[in-house]
Amino acid sequence: MTDLPKRPISRRAALSLAAGAATLAAIGTDGTSALPLDKVLAAKKLRAGINPTLPPFGVFNAQNQIDGFDADIARELARQMRVELEIVQVGSPDRIPFLQADRIDIVLGAMTRTVERALVIDYTVPLHTQSVVVLTKDGGTTVPIAKPADLNNPQVKLVQVRGTVGIPWIQANAPQAQVTLLDNYPDTFRALQQGRADAMVDVLESIVIPMRNVQNVKWKVLDEVLGSTWVGIGVQKGNATLRDVLNVTLFEMHRSGFVGKTWEKWFGVPMKTPVPLNPMF
């Protein structure tokens, strides 16, 4: 038999062969693949990263256990997936590294959807929203404040925590207002309580707890939402198997009203910008 002449393999063909070899290596000799969802189901455990210093998303309860809105959501996810829940304490700086290092399966904690984060992790469909609003008082302000446009007045005194999302909005929409920048929320609310300031612009979910902690003030949140962000649950980049199951489960949790009821349980008010019920993902 005459041998056929050998032809050099093109770069495209070589890359295709390499990809195929990598796929076979991932699948293994038994024809099964070690997919992330398979690992969760095999271990019968869902590891959820939750930040307990972000009330009421995450808090320590009287038994020094992590509780809060995120913990209730994670418990329901695990229940519907028929696995146990393991809550892992994370902070804002290490929550994504924990996910990438396979120390947790999912991460919660007000994971606002951004392009920068989407480059390194995958998101589920939205769990909740965050809404930028105007917080003022029902009386006792320098001038009446009934709508956001009323803030653009040289007589209005605004107080803000440094670096928060309200500052750019004020610069663009209320440049005439007097603005005092402070370092933390307790000092900010004290200024409002004592009449040294009339209003502030911030994320509603960040100010719910401070509002409750300040007594003898009749607070007023203006109805208009200045801006909203979408918050999902984070999973490892490329982990479509677990993400898709979480998406279906979250849809059912929204449809049953579980998410809304849990939100009101911890925040005391309905979600300012509700998540639309959408079966597509």
Tab-separated table of C-alpha atoms in Angstrom, residues 29-229:
chain	number	residue	atom	x	y	z
A	29	THR	CA	-12.767	8.085	30.881
A	30	ASP	CA	-16.135	7.166	32.354
A	31	GLY	CA	-18.016	9.646	30.160
A	32	THR	CA	-19.155	11.817	33.049
A	33	SER	CA	-18.098	15.405	33.678
A	34	ALA	CA	-17.328	16.898	37.074
A	35	LEU	CA	-19.632	19.862	36.695
A	36	PRO	CA	-20.024	22.366	39.559
A	37	LEU	CA	-23.721	21.499	39.990
A	38	ASP	CA	-22.785	17.828	40.189
A	39	LYS	CA	-20.353	18.640	42.986
A	40	VAL	CA	-23.003	20.516	44.962
A	41	LEU	CA	-25.516	17.714	44.570
A	42	ALA	CA	-22.954	15.014	45.322
A	43	ALA	CA	-21.861	16.802	48.497
A	44	LYS	CA	-25.513	17.575	49.310
A	45	LYS	CA	-24.317	20.988	50.464
A	46	LEU	CA	-24.583	24.542	49.138
A	47	ARG	CA	-21.873	26.870	50.469
A	48	ALA	CA	-23.117	30.461	50.573
A	49	GLY	CA	-20.853	33.432	51.237
A	50	ILE	CA	-22.642	36.066	53.351
A	51	ASN	CA	-21.344	39.312	54.858
A	52	PRO	CA	-22.666	39.628	58.455
A	53	THR	CA	-21.605	43.273	58.754
A	54	LEU	CA	-24.099	44.506	56.157
A	55	PRO	CA	-27.428	44.730	58.037
A	56	PRO	CA	-30.086	43.718	57.358
A	57	PHE	CA	-28.661	41.711	54.436
A	58	GLY	CA	-26.379	39.950	56.904
A	59	VAL	CA	-26.322	40.199	60.710
A	60	PHE	CA	-25.222	38.191	63.733
A	61	ASN	CA	-28.226	37.002	65.748
A	62	ALA	CA	-28.466	36.447	69.524
A	63	GLN	CA	-26.814	33.032	69.107
A	64	ASN	CA	-23.890	34.671	67.251
A	65	GLN	CA	-24.978	32.955	64.051
A	66	ILE	CA	-25.167	34.686	60.675
A	67	ASP	CA	-28.744	35.647	59.887
A	68	GLY	CA	-30.563	38.262	57.826
A	69	PHE	CA	-32.206	38.636	54.424
A	70	ASP	CA	-29.383	36.878	52.565
A	71	ALA	CA	-29.360	33.972	55.016
A	72	ASP	CA	-33.110	33.435	54.608
A	73	ILE	CA	-32.739	33.503	50.818
A	74	ALA	CA	-29.836	31.035	50.920
A	75	ARG	CA	-31.762	28.698	53.227
A	76	GLU	CA	-34.715	28.629	50.824
A	77	LEU	CA	-32.446	28.023	47.823
A	78	ALA	CA	-30.862	25.059	49.603
A	79	ARG	CA	-34.249	23.716	50.693
A	80	GLN	CA	-35.625	23.762	47.158
A	81	MET	CA	-32.440	22.183	45.801
A	82	ARG	CA	-32.743	19.492	48.532
A	83	VAL	CA	-29.257	20.101	49.924
A	84	GLU	CA	-27.906	21.384	53.225
A	85	LEU	CA	-26.766	24.980	53.582
A	86	GLU	CA	-23.352	25.986	54.849
A	87	ILE	CA	-22.997	29.719	55.508
A	88	VAL	CA	-19.451	31.018	55.103
A	89	GLN	CA	-18.585	34.444	56.497
A	90	VAL	CA	-17.145	36.792	53.870
A	91	GLY	CA	-16.334	40.477	53.723
A	92	SER	CA	-16.684	42.875	50.799
A	93	PRO	CA	-12.995	42.610	49.721
A	94	ASP	CA	-12.724	38.808	49.854
A	95	ARG	CA	-16.131	37.619	48.652
A	96	ILE	CA	-15.141	37.329	44.965
A	97	PRO	CA	-11.724	35.742	45.747
A	98	PHE	CA	-13.535	33.167	47.931
A	99	LEU	CA	-15.769	32.337	44.965
A	100	GLN	CA	-12.859	32.080	42.547
A	101	ALA	CA	-10.900	29.876	44.976
A	102	ASP	CA	-13.836	27.429	45.257
A	103	ARG	CA	-14.277	28.137	48.976
A	104	ILE	CA	-17.944	28.989	48.365
A	105	ASP	CA	-20.477	28.040	45.674
A	106	ILE	CA	-22.509	31.264	45.672
A	107	VAL	CA	-22.015	34.751	47.047
A	108	LEU	CA	-24.654	37.201	48.255
A	109	GLY	CA	-24.295	40.523	50.060
A	110	ALA	CA	-25.737	43.226	47.763
A	111	MET	CA	-23.729	42.018	44.746
A	112	THR	CA	-24.625	44.909	42.470
A	113	ARG	CA	-24.368	43.931	38.818
A	114	THR	CA	-21.468	45.780	37.174
A	115	VAL	CA	-19.456	45.220	34.018
A	116	GLU	CA	-16.238	44.970	36.030
A	117	ARG	CA	-17.615	42.139	38.171
A	118	ALA	CA	-19.255	40.411	35.215
A	119	LEU	CA	-15.803	39.994	33.675
A	120	VAL	CA	-14.711	37.740	36.545
A	121	ILE	CA	-17.919	36.135	37.895
A	122	ASP	CA	-21.330	35.154	36.547
A	123	TYR	CA	-24.623	36.486	37.889
A	124	THR	CA	-28.026	34.963	38.394
A	125	VAL	CA	-31.168	36.836	37.445
A	126	PRO	CA	-31.811	39.749	39.856
A	127	LEU	CA	-32.583	38.852	43.452
A	128	HIS	CA	-33.402	42.413	44.433
A	129	THR	CA	-32.775	46.027	43.508
A	130	GLN	CA	-31.203	48.992	45.230
A	131	SER	CA	-32.806	52.410	44.864
A	132	VAL	CA	-31.248	55.852	45.222
A	133	VAL	CA	-33.710	58.187	46.961
A	134	VAL	CA	-33.968	61.464	48.845
A	135	LEU	CA	-34.330	61.183	52.618
A	136	THR	CA	-35.654	64.211	54.437
A	137	LYS	CA	-37.942	65.049	57.357
A	138	ASP	CA	-41.661	65.657	57.448
A	139	GLY	CA	-41.352	69.245	58.671
A	140	GLY	CA	-38.591	71.267	60.287
A	141	THR	CA	-36.511	71.760	57.139
A	142	THR	CA	-35.164	75.133	55.965
A	143	VAL	CA	-37.488	75.061	52.958
A	144	PRO	CA	-40.226	72.526	52.080
A	145	ILE	CA	-38.832	69.498	50.233
A	146	ALA	CA	-41.506	67.677	48.253
A	147	LYS	CA	-39.574	66.589	45.157
A	148	PRO	CA	-35.909	66.079	44.222
A	149	ALA	CA	-35.800	69.355	42.274
A	150	ASP	CA	-36.414	71.215	45.557
A	151	LEU	CA	-32.880	70.306	46.639
A	152	ASN	CA	-31.364	72.655	44.063
A	153	ASN	CA	-31.694	75.668	46.341
A	154	PRO	CA	-28.904	77.645	48.063
A	155	GLN	CA	-30.914	77.537	51.291
A	156	VAL	CA	-31.058	73.729	51.370
A	157	LYS	CA	-28.449	72.015	53.537
A	158	LEU	CA	-27.503	68.523	52.450
A	159	VAL	CA	-25.372	66.069	54.399
A	160	GLN	CA	-23.649	63.070	52.820
A	161	VAL	CA	-21.296	60.260	53.748
A	162	ARG	CA	-18.059	60.651	51.795
A	163	GLY	CA	-17.787	58.515	48.680
A	164	THR	CA	-21.458	57.528	48.459
A	165	VAL	CA	-23.537	57.409	45.284
A	166	GLY	CA	-25.552	60.501	46.178
A	167	ILE	CA	-22.643	62.905	45.720
A	168	PRO	CA	-22.387	62.680	41.896
A	169	TRP	CA	-26.165	63.054	41.651
A	170	ILE	CA	-26.074	66.202	43.786
A	171	GLN	CA	-23.221	67.662	41.740
A	172	ALA	CA	-25.220	67.124	38.557
A	173	ASN	CA	-28.740	67.963	39.775
A	174	ALA	CA	-28.505	70.158	42.896
A	175	PRO	CA	-25.318	72.229	42.510
A	176	GLN	CA	-26.809	75.194	44.375
A	177	ALA	CA	-27.378	73.276	47.607
A	178	GLN	CA	-25.023	73.514	50.579
A	179	VAL	CA	-23.297	70.149	51.072
A	180	THR	CA	-21.525	68.857	54.167
A	181	LEU	CA	-19.520	65.636	53.853
A	182	LEU	CA	-19.095	63.410	56.916
A	183	ASP	CA	-17.297	60.108	57.488
A	184	ASN	CA	-20.100	57.808	58.631
A	185	TYR	CA	-23.852	57.300	58.785
A	186	PRO	CA	-24.320	57.885	62.546
A	187	ASP	CA	-22.836	61.396	62.243
A	188	THR	CA	-24.920	62.046	59.135
A	189	PHE	CA	-28.167	61.070	60.824
A	190	ARG	CA	-27.230	63.065	63.912
A	191	ALA	CA	-26.869	66.162	61.728
A	192	LEU	CA	-30.312	65.563	60.251
A	193	GLN	CA	-31.827	64.895	63.674
A	194	GLN	CA	-30.367	68.082	65.151
A	195	GLY	CA	-31.535	70.265	62.267
A	196	ARG	CA	-28.047	70.976	60.936
A	197	ALA	CA	-29.103	69.424	57.634
A	198	ASP	CA	-32.348	69.102	55.688
A	199	ALA	CA	-31.868	66.015	53.538
A	200	MET	CA	-29.518	63.435	52.081
A	201	VAL	CA	-29.344	61.408	48.859
A	202	ASP	CA	-28.429	57.753	49.269
A	203	VAL	CA	-29.301	54.120	48.591
A	204	LEU	CA	-32.493	53.360	50.503
A	205	GLU	CA	-31.244	49.935	51.582
A	206	SER	CA	-28.193	51.549	53.239
A	207	ILE	CA	-30.216	53.941	55.376
A	208	VAL	CA	-33.112	51.748	56.576
A	209	ILE	CA	-31.324	50.581	59.726
A	210	PRO	CA	-29.873	54.023	60.656
A	211	MET	CA	-33.367	55.492	60.244
A	212	ARG	CA	-34.766	52.966	62.730
A	213	ASN	CA	-32.004	53.734	65.221
A	214	VAL	CA	-32.719	57.474	65.348
A	215	GLN	CA	-35.683	58.226	67.584
A	216	ASN	CA	-38.103	61.165	67.690
A	217	VAL	CA	-37.716	62.086	64.015
A	218	LYS	CA	-40.525	61.798	61.484
A	219	TRP	CA	-38.591	60.698	58.416
A	220	LYS	CA	-39.838	61.100	54.872
A	221	VAL	CA	-38.508	59.293	51.796
A	222	LEU	CA	-39.531	60.991	48.557
A	223	ASP	CA	-41.430	58.756	46.148
A	224	GLU	CA	-39.233	59.398	43.111
A	225	VAL	CA	-36.396	56.936	42.588
A	226	LEU	CA	-33.305	58.731	41.286
A	227	GLY	CA	-31.638	55.572	40.053
A	228	SER	CA	-31.761	51.800	40.521
A	229	THR	CA	-29.188	49.029	40.422
